[in-house]
Amino acid sequence: MLTIHVAEATPGTAVLVDGDRVAAVGPYEDLAAVRPEARVRRWPGILTAGLLNPYGPELLEGMYHPDPREAEGFGTEPITGERAQRIFRADASRLGASARRGVQRLLAHGTVAIAGELRSRAAIDAVRRAGLAVGRRPEKLPAGPSFSPVPLVLLPDLVPGGPARFAVFDVPDRAGLVRLGASTCVATVLGGRLVHRAR
């Protein structure tokens, strides 16, 4: 199915998606004229190639992401350090469930790729199933593990024939994204599939 994704602040870089690939990038009017049968998804803000989060192991293996049903005992925010490791040692199956919830948090922050060497099969499987790309870590890392690290690592612009992997942020421009951070994500697409949509 053909889909055109267009964001209000970047109508000149709309994306035509065909399956799991980018078929074309260009002004919305041009893409719609060439492929009028394509479904159209309109978003606020800017459409980008998405973010690389360099803290894959720290976020997916070093933190415990509580299930909402565990809020009374664990709270709702990620648990770090020795407390997280105690939780994993007490019940090894929690690592996989936590990694899957961690991946969902990454997607909600416009992450389409991670970096860092994952060591556990559970985290590797969660990343693979979601369709996240795995890249190289930058030589210098930002201050510390975060779903919205500073500085943000934006991936290169989308190109025709490339993977349909991108994110949309509800900000007026890239400077606004840098200023307001990745929590402004309203949509993330991996393999042509909408894997996150803000409510």
mmCIF file with all atom_site columns, C-alpha atoms in Angstrom:
data_model
loop_
_atom_site.group_PDB
_atom_site.id
_atom_site.type_symbol
_atom_site.label_atom_id
_atom_site.label_alt_id
_atom_site.label_comp_id
_atom_site.label_asym_id
_atom_site.label_entity_id
_atom_site.label_seq_id
_atom_site.pdbx_PDB_ins_code
_atom_site.Cartn_x
_atom_site.Cartn_y
_atom_site.Cartn_z
_atom_site.occupancy
_atom_site.B_iso_or_equiv
_atom_site.pdbx_formal_charge
_atom_site.auth_seq_id
_atom_site.auth_comp_id
_atom_site.auth_asym_id
_atom_site.auth_atom_id
_atom_site.pdbx_PDB_model_num
ATOM 1   C CA . MET A 1 1   ? 0.000  0.000   0.000  1.00 0.00 ? 1   MET A CA 1
ATOM 2   C CA . LEU A 1 2   ? 1.287  3.452   -0.922 1.00 0.00 ? 2   LEU A CA 1
ATOM 3   C CA . THR A 1 3   ? 1.253  6.051   1.828  1.00 0.00 ? 3   THR A CA 1
ATOM 4   C CA . ILE A 1 4   ? 2.329  9.687   1.791  1.00 0.00 ? 4   ILE A CA 1
ATOM 5   C CA . HIS A 1 5   ? 3.473  11.095  5.125  1.00 0.00 ? 5   HIS A CA 1
ATOM 6   C CA . VAL A 1 6   ? 3.530  14.883  5.313  1.00 0.00 ? 6   VAL A CA 1
ATOM 7   C CA . ALA A 1 7   ? 4.205  17.185  8.270  1.00 0.00 ? 7   ALA A CA 1
ATOM 8   C CA . GLU A 1 8   ? 2.839  20.745  8.526  1.00 0.00 ? 8   GLU A CA 1
ATOM 9   C CA . ALA A 1 9   ? 6.199  22.459  9.035  1.00 0.00 ? 9   ALA A CA 1
ATOM 10  C CA . THR A 1 10  ? 8.046  20.457  6.341  1.00 0.00 ? 10  THR A CA 1
ATOM 11  C CA . PRO A 1 11  ? 5.639  20.047  3.392  1.00 0.00 ? 11  PRO A CA 1
ATOM 12  C CA . GLY A 1 12  ? 8.595  20.202  0.994  1.00 0.00 ? 12  GLY A CA 1
ATOM 13  C CA . THR A 1 13  ? 9.971  16.917  2.324  1.00 0.00 ? 13  THR A CA 1
ATOM 14  C CA . ALA A 1 14  ? 6.942  14.659  2.295  1.00 0.00 ? 14  ALA A CA 1
ATOM 15  C CA . VAL A 1 15  ? 7.671  10.943  2.001  1.00 0.00 ? 15  VAL A CA 1
ATOM 16  C CA . LEU A 1 16  ? 5.997  8.405   -0.276 1.00 0.00 ? 16  LEU A CA 1
ATOM 17  C CA . VAL A 1 17  ? 6.238  4.942   1.284  1.00 0.00 ? 17  VAL A CA 1
ATOM 18  C CA . ASP A 1 18  ? 5.798  1.758   -0.719 1.00 0.00 ? 18  ASP A CA 1
ATOM 19  C CA . GLY A 1 19  ? 5.905  -1.271  1.579  1.00 0.00 ? 19  GLY A CA 1
ATOM 20  C CA . ASP A 1 20  ? 9.067  -1.038  3.662  1.00 0.00 ? 20  ASP A CA 1
ATOM 21  C CA . ARG A 1 21  ? 10.919 1.371   1.328  1.00 0.00 ? 21  ARG A CA 1
ATOM 22  C CA . VAL A 1 22  ? 10.930 5.090   0.600  1.00 0.00 ? 22  VAL A CA 1
ATOM 23  C CA . ALA A 1 23  ? 9.603  5.440   -2.957 1.00 0.00 ? 23  ALA A CA 1
ATOM 24  C CA . ALA A 1 24  ? 10.075 9.217   -3.181 1.00 0.00 ? 24  ALA A CA 1
ATOM 25  C CA . VAL A 1 25  ? 10.837 12.329  -1.141 1.00 0.00 ? 25  VAL A CA 1
ATOM 26  C CA . GLY A 1 26  ? 9.657  15.756  -2.220 1.00 0.00 ? 26  GLY A CA 1
ATOM 27  C CA . PRO A 1 27  ? 6.958  18.411  -1.999 1.00 0.00 ? 27  PRO A CA 1
ATOM 28  C CA . TYR A 1 28  ? 3.609  16.987  -0.941 1.00 0.00 ? 28  TYR A CA 1
ATOM 29  C CA . GLU A 1 29  ? 1.797  18.440  -3.958 1.00 0.00 ? 29  GLU A CA 1
ATOM 30  C CA . ASP A 1 30  ? 4.200  16.702  -6.351 1.00 0.00 ? 30  ASP A CA 1
ATOM 31  C CA . LEU A 1 31  ? 3.915  13.316  -4.660 1.00 0.00 ? 31  LEU A CA 1
ATOM 32  C CA . ALA A 1 32  ? 0.126  13.538  -4.436 1.00 0.00 ? 32  ALA A CA 1
ATOM 33  C CA . ALA A 1 33  ? -0.104 14.497  -8.120 1.00 0.00 ? 33  ALA A CA 1
ATOM 34  C CA . VAL A 1 34  ? 2.033  11.546  -9.220 1.00 0.00 ? 34  VAL A CA 1
ATOM 35  C CA . ARG A 1 35  ? 0.347  9.016   -6.905 1.00 0.00 ? 35  ARG A CA 1
ATOM 36  C CA . PRO A 1 36  ? -3.198 10.301  -6.224 1.00 0.00 ? 36  PRO A CA 1
ATOM 37  C CA . GLU A 1 37  ? -4.262 6.832   -5.041 1.00 0.00 ? 37  GLU A CA 1
ATOM 38  C CA . ALA A 1 38  ? -1.847 6.927   -2.104 1.00 0.00 ? 38  ALA A CA 1
ATOM 39  C CA . ARG A 1 39  ? -3.227 7.117   1.412  1.00 0.00 ? 39  ARG A CA 1
ATOM 40  C CA . VAL A 1 40  ? -2.203 10.370  3.142  1.00 0.00 ? 40  VAL A CA 1
ATOM 41  C CA . ARG A 1 41  ? -1.105 10.716  6.757  1.00 0.00 ? 41  ARG A CA 1
ATOM 42  C CA . ARG A 1 42  ? -0.859 14.312  7.952  1.00 0.00 ? 42  ARG A CA 1
ATOM 43  C CA . TRP A 1 43  ? 1.192  15.199  11.004 1.00 0.00 ? 43  TRP A CA 1
ATOM 44  C CA . PRO A 1 44  ? 1.935  18.350  12.976 1.00 0.00 ? 44  PRO A CA 1
ATOM 45  C CA . GLY A 1 45  ? 5.527  19.559  13.145 1.00 0.00 ? 45  GLY A CA 1
ATOM 46  C CA . ILE A 1 46  ? 8.510  18.248  11.182 1.00 0.00 ? 46  ILE A CA 1
ATOM 47  C CA . LEU A 1 47  ? 9.280  14.954  9.472  1.00 0.00 ? 47  LEU A CA 1
ATOM 48  C CA . THR A 1 48  ? 12.856 13.733  10.026 1.00 0.00 ? 48  THR A CA 1
ATOM 49  C CA . ALA A 1 49  ? 14.875 10.596  9.353  1.00 0.00 ? 49  ALA A CA 1
ATOM 50  C CA . GLY A 1 50  ? 14.590 9.891   13.093 1.00 0.00 ? 50  GLY A CA 1
ATOM 51  C CA . LEU A 1 51  ? 17.094 9.613   15.899 1.00 0.00 ? 51  LEU A CA 1
ATOM 52  C CA . LEU A 1 52  ? 19.919 7.295   16.833 1.00 0.00 ? 52  LEU A CA 1
ATOM 53  C CA . ASN A 1 53  ? 20.084 6.685   20.577 1.00 0.00 ? 53  ASN A CA 1
ATOM 54  C CA . PRO A 1 54  ? 23.661 5.713   21.507 1.00 0.00 ? 54  PRO A CA 1
ATOM 55  C CA . TYR A 1 55  ? 22.623 4.142   24.814 1.00 0.00 ? 55  TYR A CA 1
ATOM 56  C CA . GLY A 1 56  ? 21.062 0.848   23.713 1.00 0.00 ? 56  GLY A CA 1
ATOM 57  C CA . PRO A 1 57  ? 22.654 -1.383  26.401 1.00 0.00 ? 57  PRO A CA 1
ATOM 58  C CA . GLU A 1 58  ? 22.215 1.141   29.194 1.00 0.00 ? 58  GLU A CA 1
ATOM 59  C CA . LEU A 1 59  ? 18.520 1.713   28.415 1.00 0.00 ? 59  LEU A CA 1
ATOM 60  C CA . LEU A 1 60  ? 17.510 -1.857  27.539 1.00 0.00 ? 60  LEU A CA 1
ATOM 61  C CA . GLU A 1 61  ? 19.757 -4.005  29.757 1.00 0.00 ? 61  GLU A CA 1
ATOM 62  C CA . GLY A 1 62  ? 20.783 -1.616  32.518 1.00 0.00 ? 62  GLY A CA 1
ATOM 63  C CA . MET A 1 63  ? 17.316 -0.304  33.374 1.00 0.00 ? 63  MET A CA 1
ATOM 64  C CA . TYR A 1 64  ? 14.168 -2.079  34.484 1.00 0.00 ? 64  TYR A CA 1
ATOM 65  C CA . HIS A 1 65  ? 11.053 -0.662  32.833 1.00 0.00 ? 65  HIS A CA 1
ATOM 66  C CA . PRO A 1 66  ? 8.138  -1.548  35.131 1.00 0.00 ? 66  PRO A CA 1
ATOM 67  C CA . ASP A 1 67  ? 4.930  -2.952  33.784 1.00 0.00 ? 67  ASP A CA 1
ATOM 68  C CA . PRO A 1 68  ? 2.089  -0.485  34.544 1.00 0.00 ? 68  PRO A CA 1
ATOM 69  C CA . ARG A 1 69  ? 0.545  -3.217  36.723 1.00 0.00 ? 69  ARG A CA 1
ATOM 70  C CA . GLU A 1 70  ? 3.667  -3.048  38.918 1.00 0.00 ? 70  GLU A CA 1
ATOM 71  C CA . ALA A 1 71  ? 3.297  0.669   39.628 1.00 0.00 ? 71  ALA A CA 1
ATOM 72  C CA . GLU A 1 72  ? 2.441  0.130   43.288 1.00 0.00 ? 72  GLU A CA 1
ATOM 73  C CA . GLY A 1 73  ? 5.658  -1.775  43.988 1.00 0.00 ? 73  GLY A CA 1
ATOM 74  C CA . PHE A 1 74  ? 8.047  -0.276  41.440 1.00 0.00 ? 74  PHE A CA 1
ATOM 75  C CA . GLY A 1 75  ? 6.567  3.040   40.316 1.00 0.00 ? 75  GLY A CA 1
ATOM 76  C CA . THR A 1 76  ? 6.255  3.980   36.653 1.00 0.00 ? 76  THR A CA 1
ATOM 77  C CA . GLU A 1 77  ? 9.719  5.355   35.851 1.00 0.00 ? 77  GLU A CA 1
ATOM 78  C CA . PRO A 1 78  ? 12.706 3.208   34.784 1.00 0.00 ? 78  PRO A CA 1
ATOM 79  C CA . ILE A 1 79  ? 14.725 1.702   37.637 1.00 0.00 ? 79  ILE A CA 1
ATOM 80  C CA . THR A 1 80  ? 18.501 1.875   37.299 1.00 0.00 ? 80  THR A CA 1
ATOM 81  C CA . GLY A 1 81  ? 21.675 0.593   38.914 1.00 0.00 ? 81  GLY A CA 1
ATOM 82  C CA . GLU A 1 82  ? 21.929 -2.259  41.372 1.00 0.00 ? 82  GLU A CA 1
ATOM 83  C CA . ARG A 1 83  ? 18.195 -2.233  42.089 1.00 0.00 ? 83  ARG A CA 1
ATOM 84  C CA . ALA A 1 84  ? 17.461 -3.015  38.416 1.00 0.00 ? 84  ALA A CA 1
ATOM 85  C CA . GLN A 1 85  ? 20.054 -5.804  38.409 1.00 0.00 ? 85  GLN A CA 1
ATOM 86  C CA . ARG A 1 86  ? 18.495 -7.319  41.570 1.00 0.00 ? 86  ARG A CA 1
ATOM 87  C CA . ILE A 1 87  ? 15.116 -7.378  39.822 1.00 0.00 ? 87  ILE A CA 1
ATOM 88  C CA . PHE A 1 88  ? 16.637 -9.173  36.812 1.00 0.00 ? 88  PHE A CA 1
ATOM 89  C CA . ARG A 1 89  ? 18.495 -11.683 39.017 1.00 0.00 ? 89  ARG A CA 1
ATOM 90  C CA . ALA A 1 90  ? 15.317 -12.470 40.965 1.00 0.00 ? 90  ALA A CA 1
ATOM 91  C CA . ASP A 1 91  ? 13.395 -13.295 37.767 1.00 0.00 ? 91  ASP A CA 1
ATOM 92  C CA . ALA A 1 92  ? 15.349 -13.570 34.503 1.00 0.00 ? 92  ALA A CA 1
ATOM 93  C CA . SER A 1 93  ? 12.150 -13.452 32.430 1.00 0.00 ? 93  SER A CA 1
ATOM 94  C CA . ARG A 1 94  ? 11.704 -9.827  33.469 1.00 0.00 ? 94  ARG A CA 1
ATOM 95  C CA . LEU A 1 95  ? 14.628 -8.756  31.262 1.00 0.00 ? 95  LEU A CA 1
ATOM 96  C CA . GLY A 1 96  ? 12.768 -9.582  28.045 1.00 0.00 ? 96  GLY A CA 1
ATOM 97  C CA . ALA A 1 97  ? 9.534  -7.897  29.119 1.00 0.00 ? 97  ALA A CA 1
ATOM 98  C CA . SER A 1 98  ? 11.475 -4.871  30.366 1.00 0.00 ? 98  SER A CA 1
ATOM 99  C CA . ALA A 1 99  ? 13.468 -4.635  27.113 1.00 0.00 ? 99  ALA A CA 1
ATOM 100 C CA . ARG A 1 100 ? 10.240 -4.684  25.082 1.00 0.00 ? 100 ARG A CA 1
ATOM 101 C CA . ARG A 1 101 ? 8.807  -1.858  27.196 1.00 0.00 ? 101 ARG A CA 1
ATOM 102 C CA . GLY A 1 102 ? 12.123 -0.005  26.845 1.00 0.00 ? 102 GLY A CA 1
ATOM 103 C CA . VAL A 1 103 ? 11.914 -0.341  23.069 1.00 0.00 ? 103 VAL A CA 1
ATOM 104 C CA . GLN A 1 104 ? 8.403  1.156   23.201 1.00 0.00 ? 104 GLN A CA 1
ATOM 105 C CA . ARG A 1 105 ? 9.811  4.132   25.121 1.00 0.00 ? 105 ARG A CA 1
ATOM 106 C CA . LEU A 1 106 ? 12.535 4.540   22.488 1.00 0.00 ? 106 LEU A CA 1
ATOM 107 C CA . LEU A 1 107 ? 9.941  4.505   19.705 1.00 0.00 ? 107 LEU A CA 1
ATOM 108 C CA . ALA A 1 108 ? 7.892  7.105   21.577 1.00 0.00 ? 108 ALA A CA 1
ATOM 109 C CA . HIS A 1 109 ? 10.977 9.352   21.459 1.00 0.00 ? 109 HIS A CA 1
ATOM 110 C CA . GLY A 1 110 ? 11.477 9.063   17.688 1.00 0.00 ? 110 GLY A CA 1
ATOM 111 C CA . THR A 1 111 ? 14.330 6.583   17.929 1.00 0.00 ? 111 THR A CA 1
ATOM 112 C CA . VAL A 1 112 ? 14.743 4.499   14.783 1.00 0.00 ? 112 VAL A CA 1
ATOM 113 C CA . ALA A 1 113 ? 18.255 3.202   15.529 1.00 0.00 ? 113 ALA A CA 1
ATOM 114 C CA . ILE A 1 114 ? 20.319 2.388   18.595 1.00 0.00 ? 114 ILE A CA 1
ATOM 115 C CA . ALA A 1 115 ? 24.025 1.964   19.196 1.00 0.00 ? 115 ALA A CA 1
ATOM 116 C CA . GLY A 1 116 ? 26.066 0.023   21.705 1.00 0.00 ? 116 GLY A CA 1
ATOM 117 C CA . GLU A 1 117 ? 26.662 -3.701  22.063 1.00 0.00 ? 117 GLU A CA 1
ATOM 118 C CA . LEU A 1 118 ? 23.656 -5.563  23.433 1.00 0.00 ? 118 LEU A CA 1
ATOM 119 C CA . ARG A 1 119 ? 24.647 -8.749  25.264 1.00 0.00 ? 119 ARG A CA 1
ATOM 120 C CA . SER A 1 120 ? 21.381 -10.392 26.252 1.00 0.00 ? 120 SER A CA 1
ATOM 121 C CA . ARG A 1 121 ? 19.305 -12.437 23.825 1.00 0.00 ? 121 ARG A CA 1
ATOM 122 C CA . ALA A 1 122 ? 16.141 -10.844 25.270 1.00 0.00 ? 122 ALA A CA 1
ATOM 123 C CA . ALA A 1 123 ? 17.237 -7.286  24.414 1.00 0.00 ? 123 ALA A CA 1
ATOM 124 C CA . ILE A 1 124 ? 18.597 -8.305  20.998 1.00 0.00 ? 124 ILE A CA 1
ATOM 125 C CA . ASP A 1 125 ? 15.274 -9.992  20.179 1.00 0.00 ? 125 ASP A CA 1
ATOM 126 C CA . ALA A 1 126 ? 13.259 -6.954  21.336 1.00 0.00 ? 126 ALA A CA 1
ATOM 127 C CA . VAL A 1 127 ? 15.296 -4.666  19.076 1.00 0.00 ? 127 VAL A CA 1
ATOM 128 C CA . ARG A 1 128 ? 15.104 -7.037  16.096 1.00 0.00 ? 128 ARG A CA 1
ATOM 129 C CA . ARG A 1 129 ? 11.347 -7.609  16.431 1.00 0.00 ? 129 ARG A CA 1
ATOM 130 C CA . ALA A 1 130 ? 10.668 -3.886  16.597 1.00 0.00 ? 130 ALA A CA 1
ATOM 131 C CA . GLY A 1 131 ? 12.755 -3.265  13.476 1.00 0.00 ? 131 GLY A CA 1
ATOM 132 C CA . LEU A 1 132 ? 15.176 -0.812  15.079 1.00 0.00 ? 132 LEU A CA 1
ATOM 133 C CA . ALA A 1 133 ? 18.400 -0.377  13.138 1.00 0.00 ? 133 ALA A CA 1
ATOM 134 C CA . VAL A 1 134 ? 21.689 -0.883  14.982 1.00 0.00 ? 134 VAL A CA 1
ATOM 135 C CA . GLY A 1 135 ? 24.430 1.645   14.313 1.00 0.00 ? 135 GLY A CA 1
ATOM 136 C CA . ARG A 1 136 ? 27.859 2.581   15.584 1.00 0.00 ? 136 ARG A CA 1
ATOM 137 C CA . ARG A 1 137 ? 28.281 4.543   18.774 1.00 0.00 ? 137 ARG A CA 1
ATOM 138 C CA . PRO A 1 138 ? 29.619 8.059   18.381 1.00 0.00 ? 138 PRO A CA 1
ATOM 139 C CA . GLU A 1 139 ? 33.162 8.407   19.740 1.00 0.00 ? 139 GLU A CA 1
ATOM 140 C CA . LYS A 1 140 ? 31.992 10.955  22.313 1.00 0.00 ? 140 LYS A CA 1
ATOM 141 C CA . LEU A 1 141 ? 28.780 10.174  24.131 1.00 0.00 ? 141 LEU A CA 1
ATOM 142 C CA . PRO A 1 142 ? 26.391 12.749  25.570 1.00 0.00 ? 142 PRO A CA 1
ATOM 143 C CA . ALA A 1 143 ? 26.242 13.249  29.330 1.00 0.00 ? 143 ALA A CA 1
ATOM 144 C CA . GLY A 1 144 ? 24.420 10.063  30.269 1.00 0.00 ? 144 GLY A CA 1
ATOM 145 C CA . PRO A 1 145 ? 21.780 7.508   29.265 1.00 0.00 ? 145 PRO A CA 1
ATOM 146 C CA . SER A 1 146 ? 18.509 9.140   28.315 1.00 0.00 ? 146 SER A CA 1
ATOM 147 C CA . PHE A 1 147 ? 15.601 8.610   25.956 1.00 0.00 ? 147 PHE A CA 1
ATOM 148 C CA . SER A 1 148 ? 16.249 12.188  24.826 1.00 0.00 ? 148 SER A CA 1
ATOM 149 C CA . PRO A 1 149 ? 20.043 12.500  24.988 1.00 0.00 ? 149 PRO A CA 1
ATOM 150 C CA . VAL A 1 150 ? 21.745 15.854  24.589 1.00 0.00 ? 150 VAL A CA 1
ATOM 151 C CA . PRO A 1 151 ? 22.854 16.437  21.927 1.00 0.00 ? 151 PRO A CA 1
ATOM 152 C CA . LEU A 1 152 ? 20.333 14.537  19.818 1.00 0.00 ? 152 LEU A CA 1
ATOM 153 C CA . VAL A 1 153 ? 21.806 12.369  17.046 1.00 0.00 ? 153 VAL A CA 1
ATOM 154 C CA . LEU A 1 154 ? 19.728 12.961  13.896 1.00 0.00 ? 154 LEU A CA 1
ATOM 155 C CA . LEU A 1 155 ? 20.160 10.435  11.108 1.00 0.00 ? 155 LEU A CA 1
ATOM 156 C CA . PRO A 1 156 ? 20.938 11.479  7.496  1.00 0.00 ? 156 PRO A CA 1
ATOM 157 C CA . ASP A 1 157 ? 18.076 12.627  5.285  1.00 0.00 ? 157 ASP A CA 1
ATOM 158 C CA . LEU A 1 158 ? 15.769 10.054  3.718  1.00 0.00 ? 158 LEU A CA 1
ATOM 159 C CA . VAL A 1 159 ? 16.493 8.968   0.130  1.00 0.00 ? 159 VAL A CA 1
ATOM 160 C CA . PRO A 1 160 ? 14.400 7.113   -2.459 1.00 0.00 ? 160 PRO A CA 1
ATOM 161 C CA . GLY A 1 161 ? 15.060 3.389   -2.289 1.00 0.00 ? 161 GLY A CA 1
ATOM 162 C CA . GLY A 1 162 ? 16.150 3.578   1.337  1.00 0.00 ? 162 GLY A CA 1
ATOM 163 C CA . PRO A 1 163 ? 14.343 2.000   4.272  1.00 0.00 ? 163 PRO A CA 1
ATOM 164 C CA . ALA A 1 164 ? 11.050 3.611   5.293  1.00 0.00 ? 164 ALA A CA 1
ATOM 165 C CA . ARG A 1 165 ? 12.340 4.533   8.735  1.00 0.00 ? 165 ARG A CA 1
ATOM 166 C CA . PHE A 1 166 ? 11.591 8.001   10.128 1.00 0.00 ? 166 PHE A CA 1
ATOM 167 C CA . ALA A 1 167 ? 9.997  10.029  12.903 1.00 0.00 ? 167 ALA A CA 1
ATOM 168 C CA . VAL A 1 168 ? 7.791  13.103  13.193 1.00 0.00 ? 168 VAL A CA 1
ATOM 169 C CA . PHE A 1 169 ? 8.151  15.664  15.975 1.00 0.00 ? 169 PHE A CA 1
ATOM 170 C CA . ASP A 1 170 ? 5.609  18.322  16.935 1.00 0.00 ? 170 ASP A CA 1
ATOM 171 C CA . VAL A 1 171 ? 8.035  21.242  16.761 1.00 0.00 ? 171 VAL A CA 1
ATOM 172 C CA . PRO A 1 172 ? 8.317  24.164  14.297 1.00 0.00 ? 172 PRO A CA 1
ATOM 173 C CA . ASP A 1 173 ? 11.823 23.282  13.056 1.00 0.00 ? 173 ASP A CA 1
ATOM 174 C CA . ARG A 1 174 ? 15.016 21.366  13.893 1.00 0.00 ? 174 ARG A CA 1
ATOM 175 C CA . ALA A 1 175 ? 16.099 24.074  16.315 1.00 0.00 ? 175 ALA A CA 1
ATOM 176 C CA . GLY A 1 176 ? 12.825 23.496  18.168 1.00 0.00 ? 176 GLY A CA 1
ATOM 177 C CA . LEU A 1 177 ? 13.558 19.760  18.279 1.00 0.00 ? 177 LEU A CA 1
ATOM 178 C CA . VAL A 1 178 ? 16.990 20.417  19.756 1.00 0.00 ? 178 VAL A CA 1
ATOM 179 C CA . ARG A 1 179 ? 15.502 22.841  22.288 1.00 0.00 ? 179 ARG A CA 1
ATOM 180 C CA . LEU A 1 180 ? 12.435 20.784  23.292 1.00 0.00 ? 180 LEU A CA 1
ATOM 181 C CA . GLY A 1 181 ? 13.843 17.265  22.918 1.00 0.00 ? 181 GLY A CA 1
ATOM 182 C CA . ALA A 1 182 ? 12.685 13.897  21.651 1.00 0.00 ? 182 ALA A CA 1
ATOM 183 C CA . SER A 1 183 ? 9.608  13.716  23.876 1.00 0.00 ? 183 SER A CA 1
ATOM 184 C CA . THR A 1 184 ? 7.889  15.864  21.209 1.00 0.00 ? 184 THR A CA 1
ATOM 185 C CA . CYS A 1 185 ? 7.641  12.789  18.937 1.00 0.00 ? 185 CYS A CA 1
ATOM 186 C CA . VAL A 1 186 ? 4.158  12.227  17.508 1.00 0.00 ? 186 VAL A CA 1
ATOM 187 C CA . ALA A 1 187 ? 4.906  9.336   15.134 1.00 0.00 ? 187 ALA A CA 1
ATOM 188 C CA . THR A 1 188 ? 7.614  6.771   14.434 1.00 0.00 ? 188 THR A CA 1
ATOM 189 C CA . VAL A 1 189 ? 7.716  4.573   11.333 1.00 0.00 ? 189 VAL A CA 1
ATOM 190 C CA . LEU A 1 190 ? 9.901  1.462   10.972 1.00 0.00 ? 190 LEU A CA 1
ATOM 191 C CA . GLY A 1 191 ? 9.842  -0.769  7.906  1.00 0.00 ? 191 GLY A CA 1
ATOM 192 C CA . GLY A 1 192 ? 6.975  1.288   6.541  1.00 0.00 ? 192 GLY A CA 1
ATOM 193 C CA . ARG A 1 193 ? 4.826  0.495   9.603  1.00 0.00 ? 193 ARG A CA 1
ATOM 194 C CA . LEU A 1 194 ? 3.543  3.098   12.021 1.00 0.00 ? 194 LEU A CA 1
ATOM 195 C CA . VAL A 1 195 ? 4.998  1.713   15.265 1.00 0.00 ? 195 VAL A CA 1
ATOM 196 C CA . HIS A 1 196 ? 4.306  4.699   17.496 1.00 0.00 ? 196 HIS A CA 1
ATOM 197 C CA . ARG A 1 197 ? 1.604  7.339   17.385 1.00 0.00 ? 197 ARG A CA 1
ATOM 198 C CA . ALA A 1 198 ? 1.102  9.877   20.168 1.00 0.00 ? 198 ALA A CA 1
ATOM 199 C CA . ARG A 1 199 ? -2.370 9.842   21.619 1.00 0.00 ? 199 ARG A CA 1
#
